[in-house]
Amino acid sequence: ETEILAIAVCPEMQGRKIGKRLLARIEKEAAGRLQIPRLFLHTAVENLNARTLFTERGYRELGLKKDFYPNGQDAVLMVKELRS
């Protein structure tokens, strides 16, 4: 198991499927060469674009973490099973 700590695409490049390609590459490396069974990540509750991206890539929400970020934002914990 491992956690994705950060993934970002600069605003002017968003909407070009770069985030989807980055996640696909991370998942391929994790499941293949690294033999990692699942990936975890956190994203801000308010970050609907990120939550949509992760959900479309097969991540599911596990729970809410209150005041997770330094500025007091809540986070959603998400997971994706890479192998059964």
Short mmCIF file of C-alpha atoms in Angstrom, two decimals:
data_model
loop_
_atom_site.label_atom_id
_atom_site.label_comp_id
_atom_site.label_asym_id
_atom_site.label_seq_id
_atom_site.Cartn_x
_atom_site.Cartn_y
_atom_site.Cartn_z
CA GLU A 1 0.00 0.00 0.00
CA THR A 2 1.13 3.52 -0.64
CA GLU A 3 -0.25 7.03 -0.72
CA ILE A 4 -0.20 9.63 -3.46
CA LEU A 5 0.78 12.78 -1.64
CA ALA A 6 0.27 15.30 -4.43
CA ILE A 7 -0.70 15.55 -8.06
CA ALA A 8 -1.26 18.87 -9.78
CA VAL A 9 -1.71 20.35 -13.21
CA CYS A 10 -1.25 24.09 -13.65
CA PRO A 11 -4.56 25.85 -14.32
CA GLU A 12 -3.77 26.84 -17.91
CA MET A 13 -3.09 23.18 -18.80
CA GLN A 14 -6.16 21.71 -17.10
CA GLY A 15 -8.85 20.12 -19.25
CA ARG A 16 -6.29 18.35 -21.49
CA LYS A 17 -6.43 14.95 -19.72
CA ILE A 18 -2.96 15.46 -18.22
CA GLY A 19 -4.17 14.52 -14.73
CA LYS A 20 -5.75 11.32 -16.07
CA ARG A 21 -2.52 10.38 -17.83
CA LEU A 22 -0.43 11.11 -14.73
CA LEU A 23 -2.68 8.91 -12.58
CA ALA A 24 -2.69 6.13 -15.17
CA ARG A 25 1.11 6.13 -15.22
CA ILE A 26 1.36 6.10 -11.42
CA GLU A 27 -1.15 3.24 -11.23
CA LYS A 28 0.63 1.24 -13.93
CA GLU A 29 4.01 1.56 -12.16
CA ALA A 30 2.49 0.80 -8.77
CA ALA A 31 0.58 -2.30 -9.90
CA GLY A 32 3.28 -3.57 -12.23
CA ARG A 33 6.90 -3.08 -11.30
CA LEU A 34 6.27 -2.09 -7.67
CA GLN A 35 3.57 -4.71 -6.95
CA ILE A 36 1.54 -2.30 -4.80
CA PRO A 37 -1.99 -3.62 -4.18
CA ARG A 38 -3.76 -0.31 -3.52
CA LEU A 39 -3.28 3.43 -3.62
CA PHE A 40 -4.61 5.93 -1.10
CA LEU A 41 -4.93 9.70 -1.43
CA HIS A 42 -6.53 12.68 0.26
CA THR A 43 -8.20 15.60 -1.45
CA ALA A 44 -10.04 18.63 -0.13
CA VAL A 45 -13.78 18.19 0.21
CA GLU A 46 -14.27 21.40 -1.80
CA ASN A 47 -12.00 20.26 -4.66
CA LEU A 48 -14.76 18.88 -6.86
CA ASN A 49 -12.58 18.72 -9.98
CA ALA A 50 -10.05 16.47 -8.23
CA ARG A 51 -12.76 14.32 -6.65
CA THR A 52 -14.38 13.84 -10.05
CA LEU A 53 -11.03 12.91 -11.63
CA PHE A 54 -10.26 10.37 -8.91
CA THR A 55 -13.76 8.86 -9.02
CA GLU A 56 -13.56 8.52 -12.81
CA ARG A 57 -10.24 6.68 -12.36
CA GLY A 58 -11.85 4.19 -10.00
CA TYR A 59 -11.06 5.64 -6.58
CA ARG A 60 -13.74 5.34 -3.93
CA GLU A 61 -14.30 7.48 -0.87
CA LEU A 62 -13.47 5.87 2.47
CA GLY A 63 -14.17 8.70 4.86
CA LEU A 64 -13.85 12.29 5.91
CA LYS A 65 -10.94 13.78 7.87
CA LYS A 66 -11.87 17.00 9.65
CA ASP A 67 -9.33 19.85 9.67
CA PHE A 68 -6.86 17.72 7.70
CA TYR A 69 -5.06 20.56 5.95
CA PRO A 70 -3.08 23.32 7.74
CA ASN A 71 -5.68 25.96 6.81
CA GLY A 72 -8.47 23.89 8.42
CA GLN A 73 -9.96 22.33 5.27
CA ASP A 74 -11.55 18.91 5.56
CA ALA A 75 -10.28 16.09 3.35
CA VAL A 76 -11.79 13.02 1.76
CA LEU A 77 -9.73 9.83 2.04
CA MET A 78 -9.94 7.80 -1.19
CA VAL A 79 -8.59 4.39 -2.25
CA LYS A 80 -8.17 2.41 -5.44
CA GLU A 81 -7.57 -1.34 -5.47
CA LEU A 82 -4.93 -2.11 -8.09
CA ARG A 83 -5.11 -5.90 -7.87
CA SER A 84 -7.57 -8.31 -6.37
#
